[in-house]
Amino acid sequence: MGWEADLFGALDDLEQQAEAMYDAERAPELADRSRAEYQQVPLAARLMASVEREVTLHVTGLGAVAGRLDRVAHDWCLVAGPTGDWVVPLAAVAAVDGASERAVPQVAWSPLARLGLGSALRRLADAGERCVLHRLGGARHDGVLRRVGQDFVEVVEGDPPHVTLVAFTALVAVQSR
């Protein structure tokens, strides 16, 4: 029985060595696959996993917007902050602090997440809330959203009141008060 135990011990040892060699050979392949798969993850998927978390968005031309991430769609997000709610186009987000380590794949998103920036702005226009529209370059428009087109929004501002059209591509954030 002694030689059988030695034989099985040697075979077990060889099997463990073979497994370790296989794992060592596969580790770079798995790392490459992981990198290749991760390059398919959009910012919106990471933010979707961060809903209800406290985050800080660093917005191009505006600075930091901090608060609870309430909603994410494919091209915008909603942050509830101490100074009001912020609708931020994802194209204006330069960096995010406080995001989840995870991502939610698009197939798992609610159909509401497919609504574009125009839908969020229409909701603000319907509510008749006073808003501040922040544009690239630092310009601001303080007024009430009136109508929302395909790629622009009308804001009524000033005294006497006048209508300004603001292109979505120029918006970096909309702050409701």
Short mmCIF file of N, CA and C in Angstrom, two decimals:
data_model
loop_
_atom_site.label_atom_id
_atom_site.label_comp_id
_atom_site.label_asym_id
_atom_site.label_seq_id
_atom_site.Cartn_x
_atom_site.Cartn_y
_atom_site.Cartn_z
N MET A 1 0.81 -1.18 0.00
CA MET A 1 0.00 0.00 0.00
C MET A 1 0.86 1.26 0.00
N GLY A 2 2.08 1.20 0.43
CA GLY A 2 2.96 2.35 0.47
C GLY A 2 3.33 2.84 -0.91
N TRP A 3 3.65 1.88 -1.85
CA TRP A 3 4.02 2.29 -3.20
C TRP A 3 2.84 2.90 -3.95
N GLU A 4 1.58 2.43 -3.64
CA GLU A 4 0.39 2.99 -4.30
C GLU A 4 0.16 4.43 -3.85
N ALA A 5 0.33 4.67 -2.55
CA ALA A 5 0.17 6.03 -2.02
C ALA A 5 1.21 6.96 -2.63
N ASP A 6 2.45 6.47 -2.77
CA ASP A 6 3.50 7.27 -3.38
C ASP A 6 3.16 7.58 -4.85
N LEU A 7 2.66 6.55 -5.57
CA LEU A 7 2.31 6.72 -6.97
C LEU A 7 1.18 7.74 -7.13
N PHE A 8 0.11 7.58 -6.32
CA PHE A 8 -1.01 8.54 -6.40
C PHE A 8 -0.58 9.94 -5.96
N GLY A 9 0.29 10.03 -4.99
CA GLY A 9 0.82 11.33 -4.57
C GLY A 9 1.60 12.00 -5.70
N ALA A 10 2.42 11.21 -6.40
CA ALA A 10 3.20 11.75 -7.51
C ALA A 10 2.29 12.17 -8.66
N LEU A 11 1.26 11.35 -8.93
CA LEU A 11 0.30 11.71 -10.00
C LEU A 11 -0.47 12.97 -9.63
N ASP A 12 -0.91 13.09 -8.37
CA ASP A 12 -1.60 14.30 -7.91
C ASP A 12 -0.70 15.52 -8.06
N ASP A 13 0.58 15.36 -7.71
CA ASP A 13 1.53 16.45 -7.82
C ASP A 13 1.71 16.86 -9.29
N LEU A 14 1.83 15.90 -10.19
CA LEU A 14 1.96 16.20 -11.62
C LEU A 14 0.70 16.89 -12.15
N GLU A 15 -0.45 16.45 -11.70
CA GLU A 15 -1.71 17.05 -12.14
C GLU A 15 -1.80 18.51 -11.66
N GLN A 16 -1.40 18.79 -10.44
CA GLN A 16 -1.41 20.15 -9.92
C GLN A 16 -0.43 21.03 -10.69
N GLN A 17 0.73 20.48 -11.02
CA GLN A 17 1.71 21.23 -11.80
C GLN A 17 1.16 21.56 -13.20
N ALA A 18 0.48 20.57 -13.81
CA ALA A 18 -0.10 20.78 -15.14
C ALA A 18 -1.19 21.86 -15.07
N GLU A 19 -2.02 21.83 -14.04
CA GLU A 19 -3.06 22.86 -13.89
C GLU A 19 -2.44 24.24 -13.71
N ALA A 20 -1.40 24.32 -12.91
CA ALA A 20 -0.73 25.61 -12.68
C ALA A 20 -0.12 26.14 -13.98
N MET A 21 0.49 25.25 -14.78
CA MET A 21 1.06 25.67 -16.05
C MET A 21 -0.04 26.13 -17.01
N TYR A 22 -1.15 25.42 -17.02
CA TYR A 22 -2.28 25.79 -17.89
C TYR A 22 -2.83 27.16 -17.48
N ASP A 23 -3.01 27.37 -16.17
CA ASP A 23 -3.50 28.66 -15.68
C ASP A 23 -2.53 29.79 -16.02
N ALA A 24 -1.24 29.52 -15.88
CA ALA A 24 -0.23 30.54 -16.18
C ALA A 24 -0.24 30.89 -17.67
N GLU A 25 -0.44 29.87 -18.54
CA GLU A 25 -0.49 30.12 -19.97
C GLU A 25 -1.76 30.88 -20.36
N ARG A 26 -2.86 30.61 -19.66
CA ARG A 26 -4.14 31.25 -20.00
C ARG A 26 -4.30 32.64 -19.42
N ALA A 27 -3.55 32.97 -18.38
CA ALA A 27 -3.73 34.27 -17.72
C ALA A 27 -3.58 35.44 -18.70
N PRO A 28 -2.54 35.48 -19.53
CA PRO A 28 -2.44 36.61 -20.48
C PRO A 28 -3.60 36.62 -21.49
N GLU A 29 -4.03 35.43 -21.91
CA GLU A 29 -5.15 35.35 -22.85
C GLU A 29 -6.43 35.90 -22.21
N LEU A 30 -6.66 35.53 -20.96
CA LEU A 30 -7.85 36.03 -20.26
C LEU A 30 -7.77 37.54 -20.05
N ALA A 31 -6.60 38.04 -19.74
CA ALA A 31 -6.43 39.49 -19.57
C ALA A 31 -6.69 40.21 -20.88
N ASP A 32 -6.21 39.66 -22.00
CA ASP A 32 -6.46 40.26 -23.31
C ASP A 32 -7.95 40.25 -23.64
N ARG A 33 -8.63 39.14 -23.35
CA ARG A 33 -10.07 39.06 -23.60
C ARG A 33 -10.82 40.07 -22.75
N SER A 34 -10.41 40.18 -21.50
CA SER A 34 -11.06 41.13 -20.59
C SER A 34 -10.90 42.55 -21.11
N ARG A 35 -9.70 42.91 -21.53
CA ARG A 35 -9.45 44.24 -22.10
C ARG A 35 -10.29 44.46 -23.36
N ALA A 36 -10.34 43.45 -24.20
CA ALA A 36 -11.10 43.57 -25.45
C ALA A 36 -12.59 43.75 -25.17
N GLU A 37 -13.11 43.02 -24.21
CA GLU A 37 -14.53 43.15 -23.86
C GLU A 37 -14.81 44.50 -23.21
N TYR A 38 -13.91 44.97 -22.35
CA TYR A 38 -14.14 46.21 -21.61
C TYR A 38 -14.16 47.42 -22.54
N GLN A 39 -13.47 47.35 -23.66
CA GLN A 39 -13.47 48.48 -24.57
C GLN A 39 -14.84 48.70 -25.19
N GLN A 40 -15.75 47.76 -25.02
CA GLN A 40 -17.12 47.89 -25.52
C GLN A 40 -18.06 48.56 -24.51
N VAL A 41 -17.58 48.84 -23.29
CA VAL A 41 -18.42 49.40 -22.23
C VAL A 41 -18.48 50.92 -22.37
N PRO A 42 -19.69 51.48 -22.60
CA PRO A 42 -19.80 52.94 -22.69
C PRO A 42 -19.91 53.58 -21.31
N LEU A 43 -19.65 54.88 -21.25
CA LEU A 43 -19.78 55.62 -19.99
C LEU A 43 -21.18 55.47 -19.41
N ALA A 44 -22.19 55.50 -20.26
CA ALA A 44 -23.57 55.38 -19.79
C ALA A 44 -23.79 54.07 -19.03
N ALA A 45 -23.15 52.99 -19.43
CA ALA A 45 -23.31 51.70 -18.75
C ALA A 45 -22.71 51.75 -17.34
N ARG A 46 -21.57 52.42 -17.21
CA ARG A 46 -20.98 52.57 -15.87
C ARG A 46 -21.85 53.45 -15.00
N LEU A 47 -22.37 54.54 -15.59
CA LEU A 47 -23.25 55.43 -14.83
C LEU A 47 -24.56 54.74 -14.46
N MET A 48 -25.07 53.90 -15.34
CA MET A 48 -26.31 53.17 -15.05
C MET A 48 -26.14 52.32 -13.79
N ALA A 49 -24.98 51.75 -13.60
CA ALA A 49 -24.71 50.97 -12.39
C ALA A 49 -24.53 51.86 -11.16
N SER A 50 -24.39 53.16 -11.39
CA SER A 50 -24.14 54.11 -10.30
C SER A 50 -25.39 54.88 -9.87
N VAL A 51 -26.55 54.56 -10.45
CA VAL A 51 -27.78 55.25 -10.09
C VAL A 51 -28.01 55.12 -8.58
N GLU A 52 -28.42 56.21 -7.98
CA GLU A 52 -28.67 56.36 -6.54
C GLU A 52 -27.39 56.51 -5.72
N ARG A 53 -26.27 56.64 -6.37
CA ARG A 53 -25.00 56.90 -5.67
C ARG A 53 -24.71 58.39 -5.70
N GLU A 54 -23.92 58.84 -4.75
CA GLU A 54 -23.41 60.21 -4.75
C GLU A 54 -22.22 60.25 -5.69
N VAL A 55 -22.30 61.11 -6.68
CA VAL A 55 -21.23 61.23 -7.67
C VAL A 55 -20.87 62.70 -7.86
N THR A 56 -19.72 62.91 -8.45
CA THR A 56 -19.33 64.24 -8.90
C THR A 56 -19.00 64.13 -10.38
N LEU A 57 -19.74 64.89 -11.19
CA LEU A 57 -19.47 64.95 -12.61
C LEU A 57 -18.62 66.19 -12.87
N HIS A 58 -17.55 66.03 -13.59
CA HIS A 58 -16.72 67.16 -14.01
C HIS A 58 -17.16 67.50 -15.42
N VAL A 59 -17.87 68.60 -15.54
CA VAL A 59 -18.54 68.97 -16.78
C VAL A 59 -17.69 70.00 -17.54
N THR A 60 -17.45 69.72 -18.79
CA THR A 60 -16.66 70.59 -19.65
C THR A 60 -17.22 72.01 -19.66
N GLY A 61 -16.39 72.98 -19.37
CA GLY A 61 -16.79 74.37 -19.42
C GLY A 61 -17.62 74.84 -18.24
N LEU A 62 -17.92 73.96 -17.29
CA LEU A 62 -18.75 74.32 -16.15
C LEU A 62 -18.06 74.03 -14.82
N GLY A 63 -17.44 72.87 -14.71
CA GLY A 63 -16.80 72.46 -13.47
C GLY A 63 -17.53 71.28 -12.85
N ALA A 64 -17.45 71.18 -11.54
CA ALA A 64 -17.99 70.02 -10.83
C ALA A 64 -19.48 70.19 -10.55
N VAL A 65 -20.23 69.11 -10.80
CA VAL A 65 -21.63 69.01 -10.45
C VAL A 65 -21.75 67.79 -9.55
N ALA A 66 -22.11 68.02 -8.28
CA ALA A 66 -22.14 66.92 -7.32
C ALA A 66 -23.57 66.68 -6.85
N GLY A 67 -23.87 65.43 -6.58
CA GLY A 67 -25.18 65.07 -6.05
C GLY A 67 -25.47 63.60 -6.29
N ARG A 68 -26.74 63.25 -6.08
CA ARG A 68 -27.18 61.86 -6.26
C ARG A 68 -27.56 61.65 -7.73
N LEU A 69 -27.00 60.63 -8.32
CA LEU A 69 -27.31 60.29 -9.70
C LEU A 69 -28.69 59.62 -9.72
N ASP A 70 -29.68 60.32 -10.26
CA ASP A 70 -31.06 59.82 -10.22
C ASP A 70 -31.47 59.05 -11.46
N ARG A 71 -30.97 59.44 -12.62
CA ARG A 71 -31.40 58.80 -13.86
C ARG A 71 -30.27 58.87 -14.87
N VAL A 72 -30.20 57.85 -15.70
CA VAL A 72 -29.21 57.81 -16.77
C VAL A 72 -29.90 57.32 -18.03
N ALA A 73 -29.62 57.95 -19.13
CA ALA A 73 -30.07 57.50 -20.44
C ALA A 73 -28.84 57.37 -21.33
N HIS A 74 -29.04 57.00 -22.57
CA HIS A 74 -27.89 56.75 -23.43
C HIS A 74 -27.07 58.00 -23.71
N ASP A 75 -27.69 59.22 -23.61
CA ASP A 75 -26.91 60.41 -23.92
C ASP A 75 -27.03 61.53 -22.90
N TRP A 76 -27.64 61.28 -21.74
CA TRP A 76 -27.76 62.30 -20.69
C TRP A 76 -27.96 61.62 -19.34
N CYS A 77 -27.80 62.42 -18.29
CA CYS A 77 -28.06 61.91 -16.94
C CYS A 77 -28.67 63.04 -16.10
N LEU A 78 -29.27 62.64 -14.99
CA LEU A 78 -29.91 63.59 -14.08
C LEU A 78 -29.26 63.44 -12.72
N VAL A 79 -28.73 64.55 -12.21
CA VAL A 79 -28.08 64.58 -10.90
C VAL A 79 -28.90 65.50 -9.99
N ALA A 80 -29.32 64.99 -8.84
CA ALA A 80 -30.04 65.80 -7.85
C ALA A 80 -29.01 66.35 -6.89
N GLY A 81 -28.80 67.67 -6.96
CA GLY A 81 -27.80 68.31 -6.11
C GLY A 81 -28.43 69.27 -5.13
N PRO A 82 -27.65 69.82 -4.23
CA PRO A 82 -28.18 70.74 -3.22
C PRO A 82 -28.70 72.05 -3.81
N THR A 83 -28.24 72.42 -5.00
CA THR A 83 -28.70 73.66 -5.61
C THR A 83 -29.71 73.43 -6.73
N GLY A 84 -30.28 72.24 -6.80
CA GLY A 84 -31.27 71.92 -7.82
C GLY A 84 -30.87 70.68 -8.59
N ASP A 85 -31.72 70.31 -9.52
CA ASP A 85 -31.46 69.15 -10.37
C ASP A 85 -30.69 69.58 -11.61
N TRP A 86 -29.81 68.72 -12.06
CA TRP A 86 -28.97 69.00 -13.22
C TRP A 86 -29.21 67.94 -14.28
N VAL A 87 -29.57 68.35 -15.47
CA VAL A 87 -29.60 67.48 -16.64
C VAL A 87 -28.29 67.73 -17.38
N VAL A 88 -27.49 66.68 -17.53
CA VAL A 88 -26.15 66.83 -18.12
C VAL A 88 -26.02 65.89 -19.33
N PRO A 89 -25.79 66.45 -20.52
CA PRO A 89 -25.50 65.57 -21.66
C PRO A 89 -24.19 64.82 -21.41
N LEU A 90 -24.18 63.53 -21.69
CA LEU A 90 -22.98 62.74 -21.43
C LEU A 90 -21.79 63.21 -22.26
N ALA A 91 -22.06 63.82 -23.40
CA ALA A 91 -20.96 64.34 -24.23
C ALA A 91 -20.20 65.45 -23.51
N ALA A 92 -20.83 66.08 -22.51
CA ALA A 92 -20.17 67.17 -21.77
C ALA A 92 -19.45 66.68 -20.52
N VAL A 93 -19.59 65.40 -20.20
CA VAL A 93 -18.95 64.85 -18.99
C VAL A 93 -17.50 64.51 -19.31
N ALA A 94 -16.59 65.21 -18.62
CA ALA A 94 -15.16 64.98 -18.82
C ALA A 94 -14.63 63.90 -17.88
N ALA A 95 -15.20 63.80 -16.66
CA ALA A 95 -14.75 62.81 -15.68
C ALA A 95 -15.85 62.59 -14.65
N VAL A 96 -15.78 61.46 -13.96
CA VAL A 96 -16.76 61.11 -12.93
C VAL A 96 -16.04 60.57 -11.71
N ASP A 97 -16.37 61.10 -10.55
CA ASP A 97 -15.88 60.56 -9.28
C ASP A 97 -17.05 59.89 -8.57
N GLY A 98 -16.78 58.76 -7.93
CA GLY A 98 -17.80 58.09 -7.13
C GLY A 98 -18.62 57.06 -7.89
N ALA A 99 -18.24 56.74 -9.11
CA ALA A 99 -19.00 55.77 -9.91
C ALA A 99 -18.78 54.35 -9.41
N SER A 100 -19.75 53.51 -9.66
CA SER A 100 -19.66 52.10 -9.32
C SER A 100 -18.54 51.43 -10.12
N GLU A 101 -18.01 50.37 -9.59
CA GLU A 101 -17.00 49.58 -10.30
C GLU A 101 -17.64 48.74 -11.39
N ARG A 102 -18.95 48.61 -11.35
CA ARG A 102 -19.68 47.75 -12.27
C ARG A 102 -20.22 48.54 -13.45
N ALA A 103 -20.80 47.82 -14.38
CA ALA A 103 -21.50 48.41 -15.52
C ALA A 103 -22.77 47.60 -15.74
N VAL A 104 -23.79 48.24 -16.26
CA VAL A 104 -25.04 47.56 -16.59
C VAL A 104 -25.13 47.51 -18.12
N PRO A 105 -25.19 46.31 -18.71
CA PRO A 105 -25.25 46.23 -20.17
C PRO A 105 -26.55 46.86 -20.70
N GLN A 106 -26.50 47.40 -21.89
CA GLN A 106 -27.64 48.10 -22.46
C GLN A 106 -28.88 47.23 -22.57
N VAL A 107 -28.72 45.94 -22.78
CA VAL A 107 -29.89 45.06 -22.89
C VAL A 107 -30.69 45.01 -21.59
N ALA A 108 -30.06 45.38 -20.47
CA ALA A 108 -30.74 45.35 -19.17
C ALA A 108 -31.35 46.71 -18.80
N TRP A 109 -31.19 47.72 -19.64
CA TRP A 109 -31.71 49.05 -19.33
C TRP A 109 -33.21 49.11 -19.53
N SER A 110 -33.85 49.96 -18.79
CA SER A 110 -35.27 50.24 -18.95
C SER A 110 -35.49 50.90 -20.31
N PRO A 111 -36.66 50.69 -20.90
CA PRO A 111 -36.96 51.40 -22.16
C PRO A 111 -36.89 52.93 -22.00
N LEU A 112 -37.12 53.44 -20.79
CA LEU A 112 -37.02 54.88 -20.54
C LEU A 112 -35.61 55.40 -20.75
N ALA A 113 -34.62 54.53 -20.60
CA ALA A 113 -33.23 54.94 -20.76
C ALA A 113 -32.91 55.24 -22.23
N ARG A 114 -33.79 54.86 -23.12
CA ARG A 114 -33.57 55.12 -24.53
C ARG A 114 -34.06 56.52 -24.94
N LEU A 115 -34.74 57.20 -24.01
CA LEU A 115 -35.22 58.55 -24.31
C LEU A 115 -34.04 59.51 -24.39
N GLY A 116 -34.08 60.38 -25.36
CA GLY A 116 -32.97 61.30 -25.58
C GLY A 116 -33.06 62.55 -24.73
N LEU A 117 -32.07 63.40 -24.90
CA LEU A 117 -31.98 64.65 -24.16
C LEU A 117 -33.22 65.50 -24.36
N GLY A 118 -33.77 65.50 -25.56
CA GLY A 118 -34.98 66.27 -25.85
C GLY A 118 -36.13 65.90 -24.94
N SER A 119 -36.27 64.63 -24.61
CA SER A 119 -37.35 64.19 -23.72
C SER A 119 -37.20 64.79 -22.32
N ALA A 120 -35.98 64.81 -21.82
CA ALA A 120 -35.74 65.40 -20.49
C ALA A 120 -36.04 66.89 -20.51
N LEU A 121 -35.64 67.57 -21.58
CA LEU A 121 -35.89 69.00 -21.67
C LEU A 121 -37.38 69.30 -21.88
N ARG A 122 -38.10 68.45 -22.60
CA ARG A 122 -39.55 68.63 -22.76
C ARG A 122 -40.25 68.54 -21.41
N ARG A 123 -39.78 67.65 -20.58
CA ARG A 123 -40.38 67.52 -19.25
C ARG A 123 -40.20 68.81 -18.45
N LEU A 124 -39.02 69.41 -18.53
CA LEU A 124 -38.78 70.69 -17.85
C LEU A 124 -39.63 71.80 -18.46
N ALA A 125 -39.78 71.79 -19.79
CA ALA A 125 -40.61 72.80 -20.45
C ALA A 125 -42.07 72.65 -20.02
N ASP A 126 -42.55 71.41 -19.95
CA ASP A 126 -43.94 71.17 -19.53
C ASP A 126 -44.18 71.63 -18.11
N ALA A 127 -43.17 71.49 -17.24
CA ALA A 127 -43.30 71.90 -15.84
C ALA A 127 -43.25 73.42 -15.69
N GLY A 128 -42.73 74.11 -16.70
CA GLY A 128 -42.64 75.57 -16.63
C GLY A 128 -41.68 76.07 -15.58
N GLU A 129 -40.71 75.22 -15.21
CA GLU A 129 -39.72 75.61 -14.19
C GLU A 129 -38.68 76.55 -14.76
N ARG A 130 -38.22 77.45 -13.90
CA ARG A 130 -37.11 78.33 -14.28
C ARG A 130 -35.83 77.48 -14.29
N CYS A 131 -35.03 77.67 -15.32
CA CYS A 131 -33.81 76.89 -15.50
C CYS A 131 -32.65 77.81 -15.87
N VAL A 132 -31.47 77.30 -15.65
CA VAL A 132 -30.27 77.95 -16.16
C VAL A 132 -29.63 76.96 -17.13
N LEU A 133 -29.49 77.40 -18.37
CA LEU A 133 -28.84 76.59 -19.38
C LEU A 133 -27.38 77.03 -19.46
N HIS A 134 -26.48 76.10 -19.24
CA HIS A 134 -25.04 76.37 -19.29
C HIS A 134 -24.51 75.89 -20.64
N ARG A 135 -23.81 76.79 -21.33
CA ARG A 135 -23.28 76.46 -22.64
C ARG A 135 -21.77 76.29 -22.59
N LEU A 136 -21.26 75.63 -23.61
CA LEU A 136 -19.81 75.57 -23.80
C LEU A 136 -19.27 76.99 -23.82
N GLY A 137 -18.14 77.20 -23.24
CA GLY A 137 -17.55 78.53 -23.21
C GLY A 137 -18.02 79.38 -22.04
N GLY A 138 -18.96 78.85 -21.24
CA GLY A 138 -19.36 79.55 -20.03
C GLY A 138 -20.59 80.42 -20.11
N ALA A 139 -21.14 80.66 -21.29
CA ALA A 139 -22.36 81.47 -21.41
C ALA A 139 -23.52 80.77 -20.71
N ARG A 140 -24.45 81.58 -20.19
CA ARG A 140 -25.62 81.05 -19.48
C ARG A 140 -26.88 81.71 -20.00
N HIS A 141 -27.96 80.97 -19.93
CA HIS A 141 -29.28 81.49 -20.27
C HIS A 141 -30.19 81.16 -19.10
N ASP A 142 -30.72 82.19 -18.44
CA ASP A 142 -31.58 82.01 -17.27
C ASP A 142 -33.01 82.32 -17.70
N GLY A 143 -33.87 81.32 -17.69
CA GLY A 143 -35.24 81.54 -18.13
C GLY A 143 -36.08 80.29 -18.02
N VAL A 144 -37.15 80.29 -18.78
CA VAL A 144 -38.09 79.17 -18.77
C VAL A 144 -38.04 78.50 -20.15
N LEU A 145 -37.91 77.19 -20.15
CA LEU A 145 -37.92 76.46 -21.42
C LEU A 145 -39.32 76.51 -22.00
N ARG A 146 -39.42 76.78 -23.30
CA ARG A 146 -40.73 76.89 -23.91
C ARG A 146 -41.04 75.69 -24.78
N ARG A 147 -40.23 75.48 -25.80
CA ARG A 147 -40.44 74.34 -26.69
C ARG A 147 -39.09 73.68 -26.96
N VAL A 148 -39.20 72.41 -27.35
CA VAL A 148 -37.98 71.65 -27.63
C VAL A 148 -38.08 71.08 -29.04
N GLY A 149 -37.10 71.42 -29.86
CA GLY A 149 -37.05 70.89 -31.22
C GLY A 149 -36.22 69.62 -31.27
N GLN A 150 -35.89 69.22 -32.48
CA GLN A 150 -35.11 67.99 -32.67
C GLN A 150 -33.72 68.11 -32.05
N ASP A 151 -33.07 69.25 -32.23
CA ASP A 151 -31.70 69.41 -31.76
C ASP A 151 -31.46 70.76 -31.10
N PHE A 152 -32.52 71.41 -30.62
CA PHE A 152 -32.40 72.69 -29.94
C PHE A 152 -33.56 72.85 -28.95
N VAL A 153 -33.40 73.84 -28.08
CA VAL A 153 -34.44 74.17 -27.12
C VAL A 153 -34.65 75.68 -27.15
N GLU A 154 -35.90 76.11 -26.97
CA GLU A 154 -36.22 77.53 -26.88
C GLU A 154 -36.26 77.90 -25.40
N VAL A 155 -35.60 79.00 -25.04
CA VAL A 155 -35.65 79.49 -23.66
C VAL A 155 -36.12 80.94 -23.71
N VAL A 156 -37.12 81.26 -22.88
CA VAL A 156 -37.63 82.62 -22.76
C VAL A 156 -36.88 83.25 -21.61
N GLU A 157 -36.18 84.35 -21.91
CA GLU A 157 -35.36 84.99 -20.89
C GLU A 157 -35.40 86.50 -21.07
N GLY A 158 -34.97 87.21 -20.04
CA GLY A 158 -34.78 88.65 -20.11
C GLY A 158 -36.02 89.48 -19.83
N ASP A 159 -35.76 90.79 -19.79
CA ASP A 159 -36.83 91.76 -19.59
C ASP A 159 -36.56 92.92 -20.53
N PRO A 160 -37.24 93.12 -21.60
CA PRO A 160 -38.45 92.40 -21.97
C PRO A 160 -38.12 90.97 -22.41
N PRO A 161 -39.09 90.07 -22.24
CA PRO A 161 -38.85 88.67 -22.59
C PRO A 161 -38.53 88.49 -24.08
N HIS A 162 -37.57 87.64 -24.33
CA HIS A 162 -37.25 87.27 -25.71
C HIS A 162 -36.88 85.79 -25.74
N VAL A 163 -36.99 85.21 -26.91
CA VAL A 163 -36.72 83.77 -27.07
C VAL A 163 -35.33 83.59 -27.66
N THR A 164 -34.57 82.69 -27.02
CA THR A 164 -33.24 82.32 -27.53
C THR A 164 -33.28 80.83 -27.86
N LEU A 165 -32.76 80.47 -29.01
CA LEU A 165 -32.64 79.07 -29.39
C LEU A 165 -31.25 78.59 -28.99
N VAL A 166 -31.19 77.48 -28.27
CA VAL A 166 -29.90 76.92 -27.84
C VAL A 166 -29.77 75.52 -28.41
N ALA A 167 -28.72 75.31 -29.18
CA ALA A 167 -28.47 74.00 -29.79
C ALA A 167 -28.04 72.99 -28.73
N PHE A 168 -28.52 71.76 -28.85
CA PHE A 168 -28.12 70.70 -27.92
C PHE A 168 -26.60 70.54 -27.90
N THR A 169 -25.96 70.71 -29.05
CA THR A 169 -24.51 70.51 -29.12
C THR A 169 -23.75 71.55 -28.31
N ALA A 170 -24.40 72.67 -27.98
CA ALA A 170 -23.75 73.72 -27.19
C ALA A 170 -24.03 73.57 -25.70
N LEU A 171 -25.00 72.74 -25.33
CA LEU A 171 -25.37 72.58 -23.92
C LEU A 171 -24.39 71.70 -23.18
N VAL A 172 -23.98 72.15 -21.99
CA VAL A 172 -23.18 71.28 -21.12
C VAL A 172 -23.97 70.88 -19.88
N ALA A 173 -25.01 71.66 -19.52
CA ALA A 173 -25.86 71.30 -18.38
C ALA A 173 -27.08 72.21 -18.36
N VAL A 174 -28.16 71.67 -17.80
CA VAL A 174 -29.37 72.46 -17.55
C VAL A 174 -29.68 72.26 -16.07
N GLN A 175 -29.73 73.38 -15.36
CA GLN A 175 -29.99 73.35 -13.92
C GLN A 175 -31.39 73.87 -13.67
N SER A 176 -32.23 73.02 -13.05
CA SER A 176 -33.56 73.49 -12.66
C SER A 176 -33.47 74.01 -11.24
N ARG A 177 -34.26 75.04 -10.95
CA ARG A 177 -34.16 75.67 -9.63
C ARG A 177 -35.34 75.34 -8.77
#
